[in-house]
Short mmCIF file of C-alpha atoms in Angstrom, two decimals:
data_model
loop_
_atom_site.label_atom_id
_atom_site.label_comp_id
_atom_site.label_asym_id
_atom_site.label_seq_id
_atom_site.Cartn_x
_atom_site.Cartn_y
_atom_site.Cartn_z
CA MET A 225 -89.12 -11.13 18.21
CA GLU A 226 -88.21 -11.25 21.72
CA VAL A 227 -85.73 -8.97 23.25
CA ASP A 228 -83.56 -10.60 25.85
CA VAL A 229 -82.51 -7.28 27.76
CA LEU A 230 -81.87 -9.19 31.28
CA ARG A 231 -79.52 -11.54 29.88
CA LYS A 232 -75.85 -11.27 31.05
CA LYS A 233 -73.11 -11.54 28.76
CA GLU A 234 -70.12 -13.68 29.55
CA PRO A 235 -66.81 -11.55 29.71
CA VAL A 236 -64.70 -12.04 26.75
CA PRO A 237 -61.06 -12.69 27.70
CA ILE A 238 -58.78 -10.07 26.61
CA ARG A 239 -55.73 -11.35 24.75
CA THR A 240 -52.27 -9.89 25.03
CA VAL A 241 -50.50 -9.40 21.60
CA SER A 242 -47.39 -7.70 20.56
CA GLY A 243 -47.63 -4.27 18.86
CA PHE A 244 -47.51 -3.29 15.27
CA GLY A 245 -49.17 -6.42 14.07
CA ALA A 246 -52.59 -7.10 12.58
CA GLN A 247 -53.79 -8.52 15.98
CA SER A 248 -52.99 -5.28 17.79
CA LYS A 249 -55.93 -3.60 15.86
CA GLN A 250 -58.44 -6.56 16.75
CA ASN A 251 -61.32 -6.33 19.44
CA TYR A 252 -60.59 -7.71 22.84
CA THR A 253 -56.53 -7.51 22.58
CA MET A 254 -54.21 -5.31 24.75
CA VAL A 255 -50.77 -4.58 23.26
CA SER A 256 -48.08 -5.90 25.35
CA LYS A 257 -45.27 -3.42 26.72
CA PRO A 258 -42.05 -3.43 24.77
CA PRO A 259 -39.21 -5.31 25.98
CA ARG A 260 -36.43 -3.79 28.09
CA ALA A 261 -33.85 -2.26 25.88
CA GLY A 262 -30.95 -2.88 28.28
CA ALA A 263 -29.21 0.40 27.92
CA PHE A 264 -28.21 0.37 31.33
CA LYS A 265 -27.34 -3.32 31.67
CA GLU A 266 -23.76 -3.97 32.38
CA GLN A 267 -22.20 -5.54 29.30
CA PHE A 268 -19.49 -7.87 29.78
CA THR A 269 -16.58 -7.99 27.29
CA LYS A 270 -14.31 -11.10 27.08
CA PRO A 271 -10.93 -10.45 28.89
CA THR A 272 -8.18 -9.24 26.71
CA SER A 273 -4.67 -10.55 26.53
CA PHE A 274 -3.56 -7.63 28.25
CA ARG A 275 -5.72 -8.69 31.35
CA LYS A 276 -4.20 -12.20 31.29
CA PHE A 277 -0.59 -10.83 31.09
CA TYR A 278 -1.24 -8.26 33.95
CA GLU A 279 -2.86 -10.94 36.12
CA ARG A 280 -0.01 -13.38 35.77
CA GLY A 281 2.46 -10.59 36.55
CA ASP A 282 4.20 -10.57 33.10
CA PHE A 283 4.30 -6.64 32.96
CA PRO A 284 7.22 -4.76 34.71
CA ILE A 285 4.84 -2.29 36.12
CA ALA A 286 3.53 -1.32 39.35
CA LEU A 287 0.92 1.28 40.71
CA GLU A 288 2.67 4.44 42.21
CA HIS A 289 0.53 6.88 44.24
CA ASP A 290 1.95 10.41 44.49
CA THR A 291 0.46 14.05 44.98
CA LYS A 292 -0.75 14.46 41.50
CA GLY A 293 -2.63 11.13 41.33
CA ASN A 294 -1.59 7.51 40.28
CA LYS A 295 0.92 6.79 37.78
CA ILE A 296 2.84 3.58 36.58
CA ALA A 297 6.04 2.91 38.30
CA TRP A 298 8.17 0.95 35.52
CA LYS A 299 10.43 -1.69 37.14
CA VAL A 300 12.64 -1.46 33.84
CA GLU A 301 13.62 1.57 31.89
CA ILE A 302 10.80 2.07 29.25
CA GLU A 303 13.42 2.66 26.48
CA LYS A 304 14.83 -0.99 27.26
CA LEU A 305 11.41 -2.71 26.76
CA ASP A 306 10.86 -4.83 23.85
CA TYR A 307 8.27 -2.71 22.02
CA ASN A 308 7.41 -5.45 19.60
CA HIS A 309 6.01 -7.57 22.58
CA TYR A 310 4.65 -5.04 24.95
CA LEU A 311 2.96 -2.22 22.86
CA PRO A 312 0.60 -4.21 21.19
CA LEU A 313 -0.40 -5.93 24.41
CA PHE A 314 -1.03 -2.38 26.11
CA PHE A 315 -2.87 -1.32 22.96
CA ASP A 316 -5.12 -4.48 23.41
CA GLY A 317 -5.90 -3.45 26.88
CA LEU A 318 -7.42 -0.25 25.78
CA CYS A 319 -10.75 -2.06 25.49
CA GLU A 320 -10.75 -2.73 29.29
CA THR A 321 -13.21 -0.70 31.27
CA ILE A 322 -12.49 -2.15 34.71
CA HIS A 323 -9.84 -0.63 37.06
CA PRO A 324 -6.91 -1.21 37.20
CA TYR A 325 -6.63 -2.73 33.79
CA ASP A 326 -7.95 0.35 32.16
CA PHE A 327 -5.57 2.73 33.83
CA PHE A 328 -2.61 0.60 33.27
CA ALA A 329 -3.51 0.25 29.54
CA ARG A 330 -3.96 3.73 28.81
CA GLN A 331 -1.00 5.03 30.76
CA GLY A 332 1.13 2.28 29.65
CA VAL A 333 0.42 3.15 25.92
CA HIS A 334 0.92 6.90 26.69
CA ASP A 335 4.38 6.21 28.44
CA MET A 336 5.55 3.81 25.90
CA LEU A 337 4.70 6.24 22.88
CA GLU A 338 6.30 9.13 24.76
CA HIS A 339 9.45 7.33 25.33
CA GLY A 340 9.74 4.94 22.51
CA GLY A 341 11.35 7.06 19.92
CA SER A 342 12.46 4.89 16.79
CA LYS A 343 11.17 1.61 18.31
CA ILE A 344 7.54 2.44 17.59
CA LEU A 345 7.68 2.76 13.88
CA PRO A 346 8.35 -1.10 13.29
CA VAL A 347 5.65 -1.86 15.50
CA ILE A 348 2.88 -0.01 13.89
CA PRO A 349 1.34 -2.88 11.65
CA GLN A 350 0.86 -4.84 14.92
CA LEU A 351 -0.97 -2.13 16.60
CA ILE A 352 -3.47 -1.54 13.73
CA ILE A 353 -5.55 -4.76 14.68
CA PRO A 354 -5.83 -3.95 18.51
CA ILE A 355 -6.99 -0.42 17.83
CA LYS A 356 -9.82 -1.49 15.37
CA ILE A 357 -11.97 -1.85 18.66
CA ASN A 358 -13.86 1.20 18.01
CA THR A 359 -13.44 3.79 15.32
CA GLY A 360 -16.32 5.87 16.20
CA ASP A 361 -20.00 4.90 16.49
CA GLY A 362 -21.40 8.64 16.47
CA ILE A 363 -21.99 8.93 20.24
CA ASP A 364 -19.81 11.37 22.07
CA TYR A 365 -19.22 9.70 25.37
CA SER A 366 -17.10 12.30 27.26
CA GLN A 367 -16.89 15.68 25.77
CA GLN A 368 -15.39 17.25 28.67
CA LYS A 369 -12.46 14.92 29.54
CA ARG A 370 -11.49 14.07 25.96
CA GLU A 371 -11.53 10.51 26.56
CA ASN A 372 -13.57 9.21 23.55
CA ILE A 373 -11.87 6.13 22.44
CA GLY A 374 -13.00 6.58 18.82
CA ASP A 375 -11.43 10.19 18.74
CA LEU A 376 -8.16 8.79 20.28
CA ILE A 377 -8.13 5.90 18.00
CA GLN A 378 -8.46 8.32 14.97
CA GLU A 379 -5.80 10.61 16.33
CA THR A 380 -3.42 7.76 16.88
CA LEU A 381 -4.08 6.57 13.14
CA GLU A 382 -3.34 9.99 11.89
CA VAL A 383 -0.05 10.10 13.93
CA PHE A 384 0.87 6.86 12.37
CA GLU A 385 0.23 7.90 8.90
CA THR A 386 2.20 11.25 9.44
CA THR A 387 5.25 9.50 10.84
CA GLY A 388 5.06 6.16 9.52
CA GLY A 389 6.82 6.68 6.21
CA GLU A 390 5.50 6.57 2.59
CA HIS A 391 3.71 3.33 3.08
CA ALA A 392 2.00 3.98 6.29
CA PHE A 393 -1.45 4.99 4.59
CA ILE A 394 -1.53 1.96 2.52
CA ASN A 395 -0.79 -0.34 5.54
CA ILE A 396 -3.40 1.38 7.56
CA LYS A 397 -6.08 1.36 4.81
CA TYR A 398 -5.40 -2.31 4.15
CA MET A 399 -6.39 -3.16 7.94
CA ILE A 400 -8.92 -0.70 8.29
CA PRO A 401 -10.96 0.10 5.07
CA THR A 402 -13.02 2.82 6.46
CA TYR A 403 -9.89 5.16 7.39
CA GLU A 404 -9.50 8.44 5.44
CA SER A 405 -6.05 9.85 4.77
CA CYS A 406 -5.38 13.10 6.91
CA LEU A 407 -2.46 13.99 4.44
CA HIS A 408 -4.14 13.16 0.99
CA ASN A 409 -7.34 15.27 1.46
#
């Protein structure tokens, strides 16, 4: 029996395999790096109806600068607006993350709800679908500024329920089955 000590062995190529499989435990394999999660990659959403109307100049609004910051300059008295038309569009714009759309949508909703009075109640069924954008995913994005859209939507639905009459909860629950009553609990 001869011992061949001087014989060189050929290098064995190392294969790259994905992790958590049977191949990852084999000899002459190297586990590949996991793919990038893309957590910091900018995610694009499709433009909302709000953005389309804003770009066409269909809203009676302009940006006004003052010492306290920016605000909306309404070209028409807010009380004279057609709430059935404009309020759902502004609610749809709450999905926007790009300036100036995000600013105009938030401020417009705030101004219209503040000055709308009895014009708001008949529009509530039209507002439920636009605000289904996010009812909370368990991540608190902005604790300090109180701008978590999920919390704002929950508060808005609760206001709708408390001020929307006797059938408000049923109508909200029909459109958003996960909504829990703030009055019945």
